[in-house]
C-alpha cells in the first residue's frame, strides 16, 4: 500500500494534538535518541525523539522506504548525534536536522517530523503547521 506522506502528517496531527505528552526529557540521552510508543485511540504510534543537549526533534519512527520502524528499541538506534540517524532494516541514512534521506533506498524522501516543545515536565507535541492539519 502506498501511503501518501501528507495523509500521514494529517493523521498524526489529528492523533497527536499540540500538548500531547511524549516523554520526560531525562529519558532521552543528552546526545542521543529514544523510541517512544504512544497508544492513541487503540493505535500504537511509534516515535523517535532526538536530542542534542537543549535541542530536541521528533520523527515518526517509520522509514519511508518500506514503512518499517527505523529501530524497535533504544539500543537499536544507529545514530551520529547532530548529524544523522540510520534505519536498521536496509540502512538508509537520514539527516538529523530535517529527516531527509541522504543515502539509501529512499534518497530524497524524508522522515515525517512531529513538532515538539520542551515543557517543565518533558517533551510535548508542539503546534502543527496549518498545512499538516489541512493535508
Ligand atoms: S526499511 Fe528503512 S531502509 Fe529499508
Coordinates of C-alpha atoms in Angstrom, one line a residue, residues 16 73 78 80-81:
X16 CA -1.2 13.8 18.4
X73 CA 14.4 -0.3 20.9
X78 CA 22.0 3.8 14.9
X80 CA 25.6 10.0 14.9
X81 CA 24.3 12.7 17.2

